[in-house]
mmCIF file of C-alpha atoms in Angstrom:
data_model
loop_
_atom_site.group_PDB
_atom_site.id
_atom_site.type_symbol
_atom_site.label_atom_id
_atom_site.label_comp_id
_atom_site.label_asym_id
_atom_site.label_seq_id
_atom_site.Cartn_x
_atom_site.Cartn_y
_atom_site.Cartn_z
ATOM 1 C CA UNK A 9 -1.324 -19.711 -8.581
ATOM 2 C CA UNK A 10 -3.690 -16.785 -7.988
ATOM 3 C CA UNK A 11 -0.760 -14.564 -6.968
ATOM 4 C CA UNK A 12 0.929 -15.253 -10.291
ATOM 5 C CA UNK A 13 -2.236 -14.462 -12.238
ATOM 6 C CA UNK A 14 -2.756 -11.239 -10.259
ATOM 7 C CA UNK A 15 0.845 -10.167 -10.946
ATOM 8 C CA UNK A 16 0.368 -10.857 -14.652
ATOM 9 C CA UNK A 17 -2.901 -8.905 -14.742
ATOM 10 C CA UNK A 18 -1.106 -5.952 -13.145
ATOM 11 C CA UNK A 19 1.193 -5.751 -16.181
ATOM 12 C CA UNK A 20 -1.609 -5.392 -18.760
ATOM 13 C CA UNK A 21 -1.408 -1.568 -19.028
ATOM 14 C CA UNK A 22 2.337 -1.740 -19.783
ATOM 15 C CA UNK A 23 1.807 -4.561 -22.258
ATOM 16 C CA UNK A 24 -0.894 -2.554 -24.044
ATOM 17 C CA UNK A 25 1.340 0.519 -24.229
ATOM 18 C CA UNK A 26 4.208 -1.508 -25.681
ATOM 19 C CA UNK A 27 1.942 -3.311 -28.149
ATOM 20 C CA UNK A 28 0.465 -0.015 -29.359
ATOM 21 C CA UNK A 29 3.925 1.431 -29.859
ATOM 22 C CA UNK A 30 4.832 -1.567 -31.991
ATOM 23 C CA UNK A 31 1.648 -1.790 -34.045
ATOM 24 C CA UNK A 32 -0.159 1.581 -33.818
ATOM 25 C CA UNK A 33 -3.472 -0.149 -34.569
ATOM 26 C CA UNK A 34 -5.440 -0.512 -31.317
ATOM 27 C CA UNK A 35 -7.249 -3.669 -32.345
ATOM 28 C CA UNK A 36 -4.073 -5.386 -33.510
ATOM 29 C CA UNK A 37 -2.305 -4.261 -30.317
ATOM 30 C CA UNK A 38 -5.102 -5.644 -28.157
ATOM 31 C CA UNK A 39 -4.913 -8.921 -30.091
ATOM 32 C CA UNK A 40 -1.168 -9.057 -29.463
ATOM 33 C CA UNK A 41 -1.708 -8.469 -25.732
ATOM 34 C CA UNK A 42 -4.356 -11.188 -25.647
ATOM 35 C CA UNK A 43 -2.071 -13.635 -27.452
ATOM 36 C CA UNK A 44 0.711 -12.775 -25.013
ATOM 37 C CA UNK A 45 -1.530 -13.339 -21.989
ATOM 38 C CA UNK A 46 -2.835 -16.628 -23.383
ATOM 39 C CA UNK A 47 0.683 -17.894 -23.963
ATOM 40 C CA UNK A 48 1.766 -16.723 -20.503
ATOM 41 C CA UNK A 49 -1.120 -18.463 -18.776
ATOM 42 C CA UNK A 50 -0.492 -21.700 -20.668
ATOM 43 C CA UNK A 51 3.190 -21.570 -19.692
ATOM 44 C CA UNK A 52 2.710 -20.194 -16.196
ATOM 45 C CA UNK A 53 5.104 -22.756 -14.730
ATOM 46 C CA UNK A 54 7.971 -21.155 -16.707
ATOM 47 C CA UNK A 55 7.762 -17.986 -14.620
ATOM 48 C CA UNK A 56 9.689 -17.952 -11.377
ATOM 49 C CA UNK A 57 7.624 -16.917 -8.357
ATOM 50 C CA UNK A 58 9.061 -13.919 -6.539
ATOM 51 C CA UNK A 59 10.254 -12.205 -9.707
ATOM 52 C CA UNK A 60 8.308 -9.546 -11.532
ATOM 53 C CA UNK A 61 6.563 -11.074 -14.558
ATOM 54 C CA UNK A 62 7.272 -7.920 -16.561
ATOM 55 C CA UNK A 63 10.461 -9.028 -18.328
ATOM 56 C CA UNK A 64 9.026 -12.497 -18.998
ATOM 57 C CA UNK A 65 5.807 -11.029 -20.479
ATOM 58 C CA UNK A 66 7.666 -8.484 -22.617
ATOM 59 C CA UNK A 67 9.848 -11.279 -23.995
ATOM 60 C CA UNK A 68 6.775 -13.320 -24.899
ATOM 61 C CA UNK A 69 5.141 -10.305 -26.534
ATOM 62 C CA UNK A 70 8.229 -9.393 -28.503
ATOM 63 C CA UNK A 71 8.561 -12.934 -29.846
ATOM 64 C CA UNK A 72 4.894 -12.925 -30.868
ATOM 65 C CA UNK A 73 5.381 -9.575 -32.624
ATOM 66 C CA UNK A 74 8.432 -10.868 -34.520
ATOM 67 C CA UNK A 75 6.464 -13.964 -35.554
ATOM 68 C CA UNK A 76 3.658 -11.737 -36.883
ATOM 69 C CA UNK A 77 6.122 -9.588 -38.835
ATOM 70 C CA UNK A 78 7.711 -12.686 -40.361
ATOM 71 C CA UNK A 79 4.300 -13.950 -41.478
ATOM 72 C CA UNK A 80 3.566 -10.616 -43.127
ATOM 73 C CA UNK A 81 6.952 -10.627 -44.856
ATOM 74 C CA UNK A 82 6.478 -14.197 -46.061
ATOM 75 C CA UNK A 83 3.166 -13.283 -47.617
ATOM 76 C CA UNK A 84 4.755 -10.194 -49.170
ATOM 77 C CA UNK A 85 1.914 -8.082 -47.857
ATOM 78 C CA UNK A 86 2.432 -4.385 -47.412
ATOM 79 C CA UNK A 87 1.947 -3.388 -43.801
ATOM 80 C CA UNK A 88 -0.774 -0.797 -44.200
ATOM 81 C CA UNK A 89 -1.730 1.121 -41.101
ATOM 82 C CA UNK A 90 -5.457 1.808 -41.127
ATOM 83 C CA UNK A 91 -6.624 5.235 -40.121
ATOM 84 C CA UNK A 92 -8.379 5.324 -36.818
ATOM 85 C CA UNK A 93 -11.631 7.266 -36.685
ATOM 86 C CA UNK A 94 -9.975 10.119 -34.794
ATOM 87 C CA UNK A 95 -7.221 10.411 -37.405
ATOM 88 C CA UNK A 96 -9.634 10.430 -40.355
ATOM 89 C CA UNK A 97 -11.059 13.820 -39.387
ATOM 90 C CA UNK A 98 -8.507 16.595 -39.607
ATOM 91 C CA UNK A 99 -8.707 19.077 -36.775
ATOM 92 C CA UNK A 100 -6.222 21.805 -35.959
ATOM 93 C CA UNK A 101 -4.349 21.278 -32.721
ATOM 94 C CA UNK A 102 -5.236 23.578 -29.889
ATOM 95 C CA UNK A 103 -1.867 23.502 -28.165
ATOM 96 C CA UNK A 104 1.717 23.307 -29.362
ATOM 97 C CA UNK A 105 2.419 20.447 -26.916
ATOM 98 C CA UNK A 106 -0.152 18.248 -28.603
ATOM 99 C CA UNK A 107 1.399 19.010 -31.992
ATOM 100 C CA UNK A 108 4.850 18.102 -30.686
ATOM 101 C CA UNK A 109 3.537 14.923 -29.046
ATOM 102 C CA UNK A 110 1.802 13.849 -32.251
ATOM 103 C CA UNK A 111 4.950 14.527 -34.275
ATOM 104 C CA UNK A 112 7.025 12.421 -31.884
ATOM 105 C CA UNK A 113 4.540 9.546 -32.034
ATOM 106 C CA UNK A 114 4.385 9.742 -35.833
ATOM 107 C CA UNK A 115 8.179 9.846 -36.074
ATOM 108 C CA UNK A 116 8.469 6.877 -33.717
ATOM 109 C CA UNK A 117 6.068 4.932 -35.913
ATOM 110 C CA UNK A 118 8.107 5.835 -39.016
ATOM 111 C CA UNK A 119 11.334 4.166 -37.852
ATOM 112 C CA UNK A 120 11.994 0.454 -38.306
ATOM 113 C CA UNK A 121 10.238 -1.954 -35.905
ATOM 114 C CA UNK A 122 13.561 -3.246 -34.499
ATOM 115 C CA UNK A 123 14.749 0.247 -33.606
ATOM 116 C CA UNK A 124 11.312 1.275 -32.313
ATOM 117 C CA UNK A 125 11.118 -1.789 -30.058
ATOM 118 C CA UNK A 126 14.589 -1.109 -28.641
ATOM 119 C CA UNK A 127 13.821 2.561 -27.979
ATOM 120 C CA UNK A 128 10.442 1.894 -26.387
ATOM 121 C CA UNK A 129 11.687 -0.880 -24.103
ATOM 122 C CA UNK A 130 14.609 1.206 -22.816
ATOM 123 C CA UNK A 131 13.357 4.810 -22.970
ATOM 124 C CA UNK A 132 9.671 4.366 -22.155
ATOM 125 C CA UNK A 133 9.391 1.061 -20.293
ATOM 126 C CA UNK A 134 12.578 1.680 -18.307
ATOM 127 C CA UNK A 135 14.350 -1.642 -18.784
ATOM 128 C CA UNK A 136 18.130 -1.662 -18.489
ATOM 129 C CA UNK A 137 20.185 -2.364 -21.610
ATOM 130 C CA UNK A 138 20.948 -5.883 -20.353
ATOM 131 C CA UNK A 139 17.273 -6.617 -19.640
ATOM 132 C CA UNK A 140 16.172 -5.132 -22.966
ATOM 133 C CA UNK A 141 18.779 -7.146 -24.879
ATOM 134 C CA UNK A 142 17.529 -10.282 -23.136
ATOM 135 C CA UNK A 143 13.882 -9.458 -23.944
ATOM 136 C CA UNK A 144 14.638 -8.761 -27.588
ATOM 137 C CA UNK A 145 16.963 -11.727 -27.875
ATOM 138 C CA UNK A 146 19.902 -9.725 -29.207
ATOM 139 C CA UNK A 147 23.407 -8.990 -27.902
ATOM 140 C CA UNK A 148 23.782 -5.805 -25.834
ATOM 141 C CA UNK A 149 25.939 -4.232 -28.559
ATOM 142 C CA UNK A 150 23.208 -4.789 -31.142
ATOM 143 C CA UNK A 151 20.653 -3.245 -28.809
ATOM 144 C CA UNK A 152 22.829 -0.182 -28.240
ATOM 145 C CA UNK A 153 23.364 0.147 -31.980
ATOM 146 C CA UNK A 154 19.614 -0.025 -32.624
ATOM 147 C CA UNK A 155 18.960 2.600 -29.966
ATOM 148 C CA UNK A 156 21.644 4.926 -31.334
ATOM 149 C CA UNK A 157 20.432 4.543 -34.910
ATOM 150 C CA UNK A 158 16.816 4.892 -33.837
ATOM 151 C CA UNK A 159 17.549 8.090 -31.941
ATOM 152 C CA UNK A 160 19.433 9.499 -34.929
ATOM 153 C CA UNK A 161 16.590 8.555 -37.260
ATOM 154 C CA UNK A 162 14.081 10.182 -34.884
ATOM 155 C CA UNK A 163 16.153 13.361 -34.732
ATOM 156 C CA UNK A 164 16.239 13.534 -38.526
ATOM 157 C CA UNK A 165 12.505 12.965 -38.841
ATOM 158 C CA UNK A 166 11.670 15.490 -36.141
ATOM 159 C CA UNK A 167 14.024 18.130 -37.583
ATOM 160 C CA UNK A 168 12.411 17.633 -40.996
ATOM 161 C CA UNK A 169 8.920 17.940 -39.491
ATOM 162 C CA UNK A 170 9.867 21.110 -37.620
ATOM 163 C CA UNK A 171 11.244 22.615 -40.841
ATOM 164 C CA UNK A 172 8.068 21.762 -42.744
ATOM 165 C CA UNK A 173 5.907 23.272 -39.998
ATOM 166 C CA UNK A 174 8.015 26.461 -40.029
ATOM 167 C CA UNK A 175 7.660 26.710 -43.794
ATOM 168 C CA UNK A 176 3.864 26.342 -43.543
ATOM 169 C CA UNK A 177 3.735 29.108 -40.933
ATOM 170 C CA UNK A 178 5.775 31.446 -43.143
ATOM 171 C CA UNK A 179 3.629 30.691 -46.199
ATOM 172 C CA UNK A 180 0.391 31.757 -44.518
#
């Protein structure tokens, strides 16, 4: 039993990264991770010993995230993303890499949650298409479609951002 708990605890950094990519709000992401861990510990017997708990935990987290989104949609609440303290104070970037990284993160947050989840699970977390489709509970074809559309949407957003930045540079 302690081996299972230790294996689950080892996945917390990946769970936090995935939760933050889905929600952007650190507190909400930490709450999602906590809910995921609580559910996993209650249902510990569902996990097969010898396998990595990663896929099982990501599936639990994704289902919790979908449930949260459905609750928000049922209440017809707008999903407002609060500004974090660091974002509230505008500071010029010191390096072009940090500007590009911020633009990519912002663009990733701008695409739909379904596409974002598919991209993050495959491109960042490194799951195969089959594993990702299983985690998200969708057919492999749907997953590939979401990834393709998400990538195209990201390209469009990033091209638009690059054009706006170039225009601002010329205007100065």
